[in-house]
Every structure is written in C-alpha cells, then in structure tokens.
PDB file of C-alpha atoms in Angstrom:
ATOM      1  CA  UNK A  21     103.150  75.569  85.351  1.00 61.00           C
ATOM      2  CA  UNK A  22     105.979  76.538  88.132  1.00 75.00           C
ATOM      3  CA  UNK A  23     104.185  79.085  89.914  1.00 93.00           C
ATOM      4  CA  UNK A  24     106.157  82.587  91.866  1.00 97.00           C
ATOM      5  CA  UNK A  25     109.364  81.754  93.862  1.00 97.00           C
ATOM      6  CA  UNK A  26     111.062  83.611  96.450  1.00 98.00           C
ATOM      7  CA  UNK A  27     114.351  82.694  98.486  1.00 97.00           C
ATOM      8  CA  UNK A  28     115.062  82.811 101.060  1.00 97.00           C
ATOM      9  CA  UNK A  29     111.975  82.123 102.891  1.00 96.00           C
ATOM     10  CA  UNK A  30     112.881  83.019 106.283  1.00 97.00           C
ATOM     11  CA  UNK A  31     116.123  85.012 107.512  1.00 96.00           C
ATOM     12  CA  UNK A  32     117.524  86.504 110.654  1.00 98.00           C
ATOM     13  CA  UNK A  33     119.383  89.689 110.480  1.00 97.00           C
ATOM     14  CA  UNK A  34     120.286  92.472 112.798  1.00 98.00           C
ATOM     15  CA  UNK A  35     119.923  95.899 112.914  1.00 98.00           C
ATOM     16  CA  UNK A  36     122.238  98.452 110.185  1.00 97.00           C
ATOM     17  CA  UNK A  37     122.973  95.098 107.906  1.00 98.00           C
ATOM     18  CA  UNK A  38     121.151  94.688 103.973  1.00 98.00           C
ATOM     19  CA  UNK A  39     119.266  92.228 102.767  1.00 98.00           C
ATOM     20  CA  UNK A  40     118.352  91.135  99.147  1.00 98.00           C
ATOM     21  CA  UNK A  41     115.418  88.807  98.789  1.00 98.00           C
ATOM     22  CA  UNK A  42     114.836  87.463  95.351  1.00 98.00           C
ATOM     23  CA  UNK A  43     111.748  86.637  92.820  1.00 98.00           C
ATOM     24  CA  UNK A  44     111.360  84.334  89.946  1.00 98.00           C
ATOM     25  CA  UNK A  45     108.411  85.142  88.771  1.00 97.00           C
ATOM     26  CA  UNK A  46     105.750  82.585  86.347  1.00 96.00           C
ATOM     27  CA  UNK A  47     106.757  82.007  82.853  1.00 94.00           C
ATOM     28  CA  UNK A  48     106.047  84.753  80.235  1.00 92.00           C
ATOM     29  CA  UNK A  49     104.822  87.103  83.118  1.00 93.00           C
ATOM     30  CA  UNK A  50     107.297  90.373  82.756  1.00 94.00           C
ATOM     31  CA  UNK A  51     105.857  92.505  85.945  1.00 94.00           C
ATOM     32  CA  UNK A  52     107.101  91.838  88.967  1.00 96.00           C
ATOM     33  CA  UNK A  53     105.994  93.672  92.111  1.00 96.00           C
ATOM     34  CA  UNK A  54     106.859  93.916  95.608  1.00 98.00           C
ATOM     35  CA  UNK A  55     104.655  94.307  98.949  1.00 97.00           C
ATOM     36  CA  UNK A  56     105.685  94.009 102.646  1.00 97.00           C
ATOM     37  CA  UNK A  57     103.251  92.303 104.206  1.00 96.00           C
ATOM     38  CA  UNK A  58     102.476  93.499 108.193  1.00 93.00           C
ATOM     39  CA  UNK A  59     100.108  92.962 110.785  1.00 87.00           C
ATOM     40  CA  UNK A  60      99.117  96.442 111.605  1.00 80.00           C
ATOM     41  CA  UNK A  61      99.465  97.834 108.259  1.00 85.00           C
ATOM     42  CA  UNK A  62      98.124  94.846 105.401  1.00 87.00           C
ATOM     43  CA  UNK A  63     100.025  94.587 102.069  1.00 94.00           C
ATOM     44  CA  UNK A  64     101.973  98.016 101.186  1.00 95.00           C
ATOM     45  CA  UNK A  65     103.217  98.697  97.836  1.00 94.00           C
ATOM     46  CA  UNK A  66     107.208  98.629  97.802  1.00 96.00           C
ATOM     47  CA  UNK A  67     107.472  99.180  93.684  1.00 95.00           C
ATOM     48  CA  UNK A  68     106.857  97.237  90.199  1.00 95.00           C
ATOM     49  CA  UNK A  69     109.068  96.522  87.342  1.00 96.00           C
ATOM     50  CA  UNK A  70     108.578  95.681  83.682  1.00 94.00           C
ATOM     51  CA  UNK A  71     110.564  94.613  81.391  1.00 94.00           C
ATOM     52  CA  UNK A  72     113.354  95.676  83.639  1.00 95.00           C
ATOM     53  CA  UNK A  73     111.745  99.156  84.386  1.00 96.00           C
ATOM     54  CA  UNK A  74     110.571 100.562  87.498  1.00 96.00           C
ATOM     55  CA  UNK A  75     107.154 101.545  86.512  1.00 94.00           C
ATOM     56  CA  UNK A  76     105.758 102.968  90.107  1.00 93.00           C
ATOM     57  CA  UNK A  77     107.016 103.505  93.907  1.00 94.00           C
ATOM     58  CA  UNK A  78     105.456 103.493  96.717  1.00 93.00           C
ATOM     59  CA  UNK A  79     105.956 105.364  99.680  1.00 93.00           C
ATOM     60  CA  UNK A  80     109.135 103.523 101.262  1.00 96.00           C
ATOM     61  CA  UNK A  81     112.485 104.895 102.265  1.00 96.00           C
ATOM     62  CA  UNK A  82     115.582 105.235  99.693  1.00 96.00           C
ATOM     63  CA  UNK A  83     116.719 102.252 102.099  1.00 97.00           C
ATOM     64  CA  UNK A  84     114.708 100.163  99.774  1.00 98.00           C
ATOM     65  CA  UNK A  85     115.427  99.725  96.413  1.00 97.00           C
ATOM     66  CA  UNK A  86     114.455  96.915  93.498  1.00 97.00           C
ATOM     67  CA  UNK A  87     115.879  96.137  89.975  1.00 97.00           C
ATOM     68  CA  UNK A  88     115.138  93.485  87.412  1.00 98.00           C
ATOM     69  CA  UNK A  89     116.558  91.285  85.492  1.00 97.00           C
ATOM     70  CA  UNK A  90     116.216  90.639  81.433  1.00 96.00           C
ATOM     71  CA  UNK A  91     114.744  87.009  82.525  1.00 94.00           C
ATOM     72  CA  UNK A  92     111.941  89.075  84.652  1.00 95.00           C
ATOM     73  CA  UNK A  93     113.410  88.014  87.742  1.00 97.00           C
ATOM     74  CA  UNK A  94     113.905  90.461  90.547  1.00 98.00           C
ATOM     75  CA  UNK A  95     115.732  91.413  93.347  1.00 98.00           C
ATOM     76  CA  UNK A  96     114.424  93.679  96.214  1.00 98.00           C
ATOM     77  CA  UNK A  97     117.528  95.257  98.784  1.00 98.00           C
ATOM     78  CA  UNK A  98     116.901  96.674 101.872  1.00 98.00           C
ATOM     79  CA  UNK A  99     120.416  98.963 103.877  1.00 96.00           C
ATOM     80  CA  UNK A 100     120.521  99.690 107.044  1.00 97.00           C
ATOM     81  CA  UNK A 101     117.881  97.550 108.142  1.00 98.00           C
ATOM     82  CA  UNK A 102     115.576  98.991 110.926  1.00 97.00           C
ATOM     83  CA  UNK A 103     113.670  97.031 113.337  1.00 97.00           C
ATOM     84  CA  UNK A 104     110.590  98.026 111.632  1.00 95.00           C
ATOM     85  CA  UNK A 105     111.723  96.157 108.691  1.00 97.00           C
ATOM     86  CA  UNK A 106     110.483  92.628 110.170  1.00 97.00           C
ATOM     87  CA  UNK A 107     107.563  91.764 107.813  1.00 96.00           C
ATOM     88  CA  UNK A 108     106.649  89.341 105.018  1.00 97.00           C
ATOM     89  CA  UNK A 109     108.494  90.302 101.720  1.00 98.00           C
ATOM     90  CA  UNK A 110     105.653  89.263  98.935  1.00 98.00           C
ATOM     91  CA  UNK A 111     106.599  89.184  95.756  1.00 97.00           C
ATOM     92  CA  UNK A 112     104.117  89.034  92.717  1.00 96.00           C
ATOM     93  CA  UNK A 113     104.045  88.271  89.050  1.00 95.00           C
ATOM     94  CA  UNK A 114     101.444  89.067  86.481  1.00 91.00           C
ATOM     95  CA  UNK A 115     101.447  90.153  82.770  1.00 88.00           C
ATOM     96  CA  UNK A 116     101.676  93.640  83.338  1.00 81.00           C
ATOM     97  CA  UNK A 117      98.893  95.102  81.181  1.00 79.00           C
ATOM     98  CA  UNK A 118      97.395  97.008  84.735  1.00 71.00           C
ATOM     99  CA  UNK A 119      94.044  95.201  85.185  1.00 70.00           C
ATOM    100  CA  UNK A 120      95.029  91.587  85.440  1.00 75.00           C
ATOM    101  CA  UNK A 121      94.877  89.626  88.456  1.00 84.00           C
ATOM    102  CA  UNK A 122      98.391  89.181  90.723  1.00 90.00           C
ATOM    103  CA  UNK A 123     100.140  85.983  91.276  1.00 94.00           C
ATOM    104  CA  UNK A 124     101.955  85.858  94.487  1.00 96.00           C
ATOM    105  CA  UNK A 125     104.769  84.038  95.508  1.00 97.00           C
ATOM    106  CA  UNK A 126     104.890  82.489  99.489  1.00 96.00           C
ATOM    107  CA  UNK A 127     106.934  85.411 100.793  1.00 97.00           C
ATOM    108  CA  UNK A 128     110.786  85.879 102.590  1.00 97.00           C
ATOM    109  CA  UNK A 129     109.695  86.498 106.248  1.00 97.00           C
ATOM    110  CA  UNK A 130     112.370  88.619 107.517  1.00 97.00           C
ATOM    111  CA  UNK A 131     112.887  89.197 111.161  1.00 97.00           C
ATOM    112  CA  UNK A 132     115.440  92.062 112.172  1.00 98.00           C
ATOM    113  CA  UNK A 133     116.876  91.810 115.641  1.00 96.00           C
TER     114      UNK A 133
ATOM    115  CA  UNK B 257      93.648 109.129  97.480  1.00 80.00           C
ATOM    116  CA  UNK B 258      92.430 105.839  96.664  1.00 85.00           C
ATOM    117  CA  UNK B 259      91.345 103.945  99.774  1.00 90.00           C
ATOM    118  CA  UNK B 260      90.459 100.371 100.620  1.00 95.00           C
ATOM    119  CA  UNK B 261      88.305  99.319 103.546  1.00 96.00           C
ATOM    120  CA  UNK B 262      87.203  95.872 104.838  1.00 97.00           C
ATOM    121  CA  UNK B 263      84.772  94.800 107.399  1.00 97.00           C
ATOM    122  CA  UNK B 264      84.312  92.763 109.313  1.00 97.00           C
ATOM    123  CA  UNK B 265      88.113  92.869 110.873  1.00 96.00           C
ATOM    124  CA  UNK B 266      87.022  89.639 111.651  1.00 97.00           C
ATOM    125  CA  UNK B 267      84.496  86.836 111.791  1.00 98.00           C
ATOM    126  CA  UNK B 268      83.388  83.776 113.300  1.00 98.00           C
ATOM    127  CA  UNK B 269      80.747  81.537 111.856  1.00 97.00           C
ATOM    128  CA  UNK B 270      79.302  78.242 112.617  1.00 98.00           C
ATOM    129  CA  UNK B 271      79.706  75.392 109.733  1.00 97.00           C
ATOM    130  CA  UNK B 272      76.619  76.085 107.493  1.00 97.00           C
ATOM    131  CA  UNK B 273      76.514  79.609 108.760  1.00 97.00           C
ATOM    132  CA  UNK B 274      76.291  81.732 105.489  1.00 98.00           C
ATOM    133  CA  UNK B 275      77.635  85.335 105.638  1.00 98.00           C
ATOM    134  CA  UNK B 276      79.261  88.243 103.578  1.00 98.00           C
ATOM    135  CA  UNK B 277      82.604  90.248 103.853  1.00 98.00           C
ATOM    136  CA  UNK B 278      82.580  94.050 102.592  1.00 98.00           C
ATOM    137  CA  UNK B 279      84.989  95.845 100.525  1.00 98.00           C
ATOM    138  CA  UNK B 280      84.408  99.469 100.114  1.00 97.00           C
ATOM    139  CA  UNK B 281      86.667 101.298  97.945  1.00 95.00           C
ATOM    140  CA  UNK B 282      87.631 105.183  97.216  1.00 92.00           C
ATOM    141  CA  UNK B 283      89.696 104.900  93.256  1.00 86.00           C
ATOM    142  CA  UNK B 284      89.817 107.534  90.769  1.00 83.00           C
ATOM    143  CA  UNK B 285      89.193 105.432  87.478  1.00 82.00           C
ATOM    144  CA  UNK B 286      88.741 101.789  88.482  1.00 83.00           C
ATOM    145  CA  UNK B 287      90.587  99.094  86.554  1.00 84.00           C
ATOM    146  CA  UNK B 288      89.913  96.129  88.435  1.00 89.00           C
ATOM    147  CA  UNK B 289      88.268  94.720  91.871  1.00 93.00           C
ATOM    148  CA  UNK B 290      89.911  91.279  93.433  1.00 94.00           C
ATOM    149  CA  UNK B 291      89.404  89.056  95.927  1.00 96.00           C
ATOM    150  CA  UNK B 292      91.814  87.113  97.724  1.00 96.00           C
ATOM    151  CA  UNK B 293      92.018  84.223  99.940  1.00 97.00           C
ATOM    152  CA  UNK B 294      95.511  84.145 102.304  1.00 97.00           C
ATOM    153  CA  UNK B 295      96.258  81.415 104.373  1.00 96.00           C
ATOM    154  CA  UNK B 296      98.153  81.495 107.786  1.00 92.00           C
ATOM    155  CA  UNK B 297     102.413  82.512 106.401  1.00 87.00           C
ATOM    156  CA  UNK B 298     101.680  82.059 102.710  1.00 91.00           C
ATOM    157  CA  UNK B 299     101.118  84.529 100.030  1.00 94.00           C
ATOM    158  CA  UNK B 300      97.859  85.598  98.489  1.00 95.00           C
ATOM    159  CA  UNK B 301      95.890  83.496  96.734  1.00 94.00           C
ATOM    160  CA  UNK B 302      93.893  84.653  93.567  1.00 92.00           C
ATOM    161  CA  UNK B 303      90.134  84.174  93.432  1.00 95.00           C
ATOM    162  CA  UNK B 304      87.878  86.525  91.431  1.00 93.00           C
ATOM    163  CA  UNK B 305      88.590  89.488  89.437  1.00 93.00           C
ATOM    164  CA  UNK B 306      85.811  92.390  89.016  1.00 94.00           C
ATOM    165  CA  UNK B 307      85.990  95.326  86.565  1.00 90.00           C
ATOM    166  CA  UNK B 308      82.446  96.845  85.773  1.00 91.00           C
ATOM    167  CA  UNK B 309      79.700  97.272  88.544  1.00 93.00           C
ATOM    168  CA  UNK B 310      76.881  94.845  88.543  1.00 96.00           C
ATOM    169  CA  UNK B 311      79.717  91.820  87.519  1.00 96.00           C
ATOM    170  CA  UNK B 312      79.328  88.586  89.608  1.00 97.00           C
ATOM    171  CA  UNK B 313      81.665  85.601  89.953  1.00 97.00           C
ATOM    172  CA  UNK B 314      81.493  82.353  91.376  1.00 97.00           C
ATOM    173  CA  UNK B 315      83.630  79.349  92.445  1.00 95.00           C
ATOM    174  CA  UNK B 316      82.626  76.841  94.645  1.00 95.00           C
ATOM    175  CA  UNK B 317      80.802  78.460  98.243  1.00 97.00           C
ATOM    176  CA  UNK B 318      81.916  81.895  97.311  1.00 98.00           C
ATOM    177  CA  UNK B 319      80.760  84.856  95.123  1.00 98.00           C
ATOM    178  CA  UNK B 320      81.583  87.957  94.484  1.00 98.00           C
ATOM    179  CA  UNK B 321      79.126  90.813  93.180  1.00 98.00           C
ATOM    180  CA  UNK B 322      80.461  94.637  92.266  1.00 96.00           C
ATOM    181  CA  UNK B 323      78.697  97.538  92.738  1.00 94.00           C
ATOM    182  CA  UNK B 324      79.841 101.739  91.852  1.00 91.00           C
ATOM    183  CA  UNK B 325      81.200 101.756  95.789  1.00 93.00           C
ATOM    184  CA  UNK B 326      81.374  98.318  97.153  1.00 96.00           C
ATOM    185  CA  UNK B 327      82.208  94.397  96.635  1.00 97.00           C
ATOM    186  CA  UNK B 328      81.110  91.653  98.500  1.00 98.00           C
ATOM    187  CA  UNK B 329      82.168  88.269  99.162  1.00 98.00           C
ATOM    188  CA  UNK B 330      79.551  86.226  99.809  1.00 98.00           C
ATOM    189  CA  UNK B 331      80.195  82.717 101.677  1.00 97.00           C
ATOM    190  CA  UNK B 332      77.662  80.193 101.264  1.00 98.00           C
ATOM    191  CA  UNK B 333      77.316  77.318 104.002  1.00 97.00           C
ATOM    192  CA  UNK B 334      80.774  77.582 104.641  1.00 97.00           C
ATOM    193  CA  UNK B 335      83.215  74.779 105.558  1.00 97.00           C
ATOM    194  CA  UNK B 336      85.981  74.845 108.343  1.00 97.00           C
ATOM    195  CA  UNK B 337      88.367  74.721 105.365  1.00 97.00           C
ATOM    196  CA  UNK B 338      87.112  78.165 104.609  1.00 98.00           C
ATOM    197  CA  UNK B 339      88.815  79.740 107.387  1.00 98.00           C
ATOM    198  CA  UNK B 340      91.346  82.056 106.018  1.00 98.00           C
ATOM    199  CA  UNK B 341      91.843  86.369 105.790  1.00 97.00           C
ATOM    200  CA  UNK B 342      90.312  87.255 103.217  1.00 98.00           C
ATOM    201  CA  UNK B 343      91.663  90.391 100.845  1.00 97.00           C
ATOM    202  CA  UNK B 344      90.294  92.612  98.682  1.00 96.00           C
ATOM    203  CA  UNK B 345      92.160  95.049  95.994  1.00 94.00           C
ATOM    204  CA  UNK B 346      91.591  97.254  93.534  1.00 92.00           C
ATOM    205  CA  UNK B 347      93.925  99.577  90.911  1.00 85.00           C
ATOM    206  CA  UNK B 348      93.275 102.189  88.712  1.00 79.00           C
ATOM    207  CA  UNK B 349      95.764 101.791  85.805  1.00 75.00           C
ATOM    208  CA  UNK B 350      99.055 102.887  87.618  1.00 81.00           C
ATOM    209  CA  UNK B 351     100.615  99.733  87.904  1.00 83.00           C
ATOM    210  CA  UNK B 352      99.763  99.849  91.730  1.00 87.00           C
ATOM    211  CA  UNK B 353      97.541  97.593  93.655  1.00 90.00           C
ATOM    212  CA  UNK B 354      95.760  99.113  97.165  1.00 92.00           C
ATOM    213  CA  UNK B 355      95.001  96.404  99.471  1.00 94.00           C
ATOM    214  CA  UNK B 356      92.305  96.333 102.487  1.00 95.00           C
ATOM    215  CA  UNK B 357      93.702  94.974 105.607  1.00 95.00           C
ATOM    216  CA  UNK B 358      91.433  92.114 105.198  1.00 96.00           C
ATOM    217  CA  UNK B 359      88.580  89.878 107.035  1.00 97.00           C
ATOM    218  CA  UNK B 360      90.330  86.764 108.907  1.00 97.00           C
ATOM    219  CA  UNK B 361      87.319  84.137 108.863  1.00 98.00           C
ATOM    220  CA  UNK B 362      87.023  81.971 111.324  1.00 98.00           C
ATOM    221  CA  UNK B 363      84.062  78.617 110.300  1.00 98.00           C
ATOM    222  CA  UNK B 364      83.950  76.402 113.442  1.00 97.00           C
ATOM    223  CA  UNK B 365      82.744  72.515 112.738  1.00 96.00           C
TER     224      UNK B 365
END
C-alpha cells in the first residue's frame, strides 16, 4: 500500500515569490491535513480538508491557503513568502472520522532566502 | 485552550538504560492520545493510539499507558536504533491535531 507523497521535497525560493507544495494522500483516505513543521515551534496546524472541504484553520496568515482535489489530493500555496516561511511542509492523510491515527507523508522542506 | 506538553526536551540514555517520556495534556473532550516516533528530515511516524484513560499499548521496547492528565512512553532496554524525537498528540473532535514539541532521545551503544 503506496503510503503519503509530497513533491517537491526540497525547494529554494526567495523572499515575495509563492509556492505550492502538493499531497497525494493513501488510497481511500479523504482527509488531508497540513502542518509546518519548525524547530522552535513543533508541528502547527495549517488546515484540513475532506472530501474537498476545508473543515478547520489554524492560526496562519491569509498568505496561506489549501484546496483539494475530487481524487483527495491537495495542494497547499503560500504568496509573498516571508523568511519565516522556511520550515518542513508535512502533509497527512487519514480517514477523516476525527479520532483516527495520522499518516504523514516525508515533508517539502522549503527554505526562503 | 487545549495544550500539549512534553518532557524531557531531551534525553540521553545508555543501551539497556530503561526510561519514560511524559505527555501532559490540557483538551476539552478528548478523542484520541498518539504517540509518534520522527526520525532526523522525515515525517512522523505512527505508533500507538490512546482514547480512554487506563488504555495501554505495546510494540516491541515501547508502551504507552493513558491516564485523565497524562501519557507516557515507556522505553524498555532501549537500543541505539531507538534514538529518534519522539511526539505526542491529542484532538478533541475538531478535525485538529495539537502536537507537543517532542522528546529527541538519544540511546548511546
């Protein structure tokens, strides 16, 4: 069983581009979720999706934004990138039914320069 | 608001040295207590799920136990293979998971 997948893994960009990082998430799981992933602050909720939904947010500028697909996969875009942005995108898949355990994917490290 | 806290920040153990990591935890209406193990630039992996207090789980040198307040993850005669940040996480029904900052374990050979 193919397990999470996010692309790119790594990527260079510089301050005031975007960015969209993607997720294909495990077969027959319909939530996908987002967390960036830094060393001062841990895993921080960016938002989850079902069934092409946005079911929660968390507490992240307009600059970032989600939407998903009717396969389940999802897209995560980030404006005007900041150099606070630089962190490990982490995606994660699970069936949605808001006790199960979350599958994560091996993350889109992006630096900002 | 609901709160996650881990100690130790981190840890250092001797091979064989057995230990525990905390997890305390502040959630209004808790769905679900996890542990997971994260290796150095890859994502989270999944080890034990808890939902009611008292639960206990097992998988190889590791268990977890629940209480109304706490979780612990306790390592038993660990191996240097063990040494990883470990994470803890709970939600309470809103589609969001709060993560600790995590214990990075370090077992020395």
């Amino acid at each position: 069983k193919a397990g999470v997948t996010q692309t790119p893994r790594y990527l260079i960009k510089t301050r005031g581009q975007q960015v969209t990082l993607s997720c294909s998430p495990i077969s027959g799981h319909r939530s996908v979720s987002w967390y960036q992933q830094t060393p001062g602050q841990g895993l921080q909720f960016l938002f989850e999706y079902f069934s092409e939904t946005q079911r929660n947010k968390g507490n992240f500028p307009g600059r970032f934004s989600g939407r998903q697909f009717s396969n389940s996969r999802s897209e995560m875009n980030v404006s005007t990138l900041e150099l606070g942005d630089s962190a490990l995108y982490l995606c994660a898949s699970s069936l949605g039914d808001n006790t199960g355990e979350l599958f994560f994917g091996e993350g889109s490290r992006l630096t900002v320069l | 608001e609901d709160q996650v806290t881990q100690s130790p920040e981190a840890l250092r153990l001797q091979e064989g040295e057995s230990s525990s990591l905390n997890c305390s935890y502040t959630v209004s209406g808790l769905r679900g207590l996890f542990w997971y193990r994260q290796d150095p630039g890859k994502g989270p992996e999944f080890l034990f799920t808890l939902y009611s207090a008292g639960e206990e789980k097992e998988k190889e040198r590791l268990k977890a136990t629940l209480t109304k307040k706490e979780s612990f993850l306790h390592i038993t005669a660990p191996k240097p293979e063990d040494s990883a940040t470990y994470l803890c996480a709970t939600t309470s029904g809103t589609y969001k998971y709060i993560f600790g900052t995590g214990t990075r374990l370090k077992v020395l050979a």
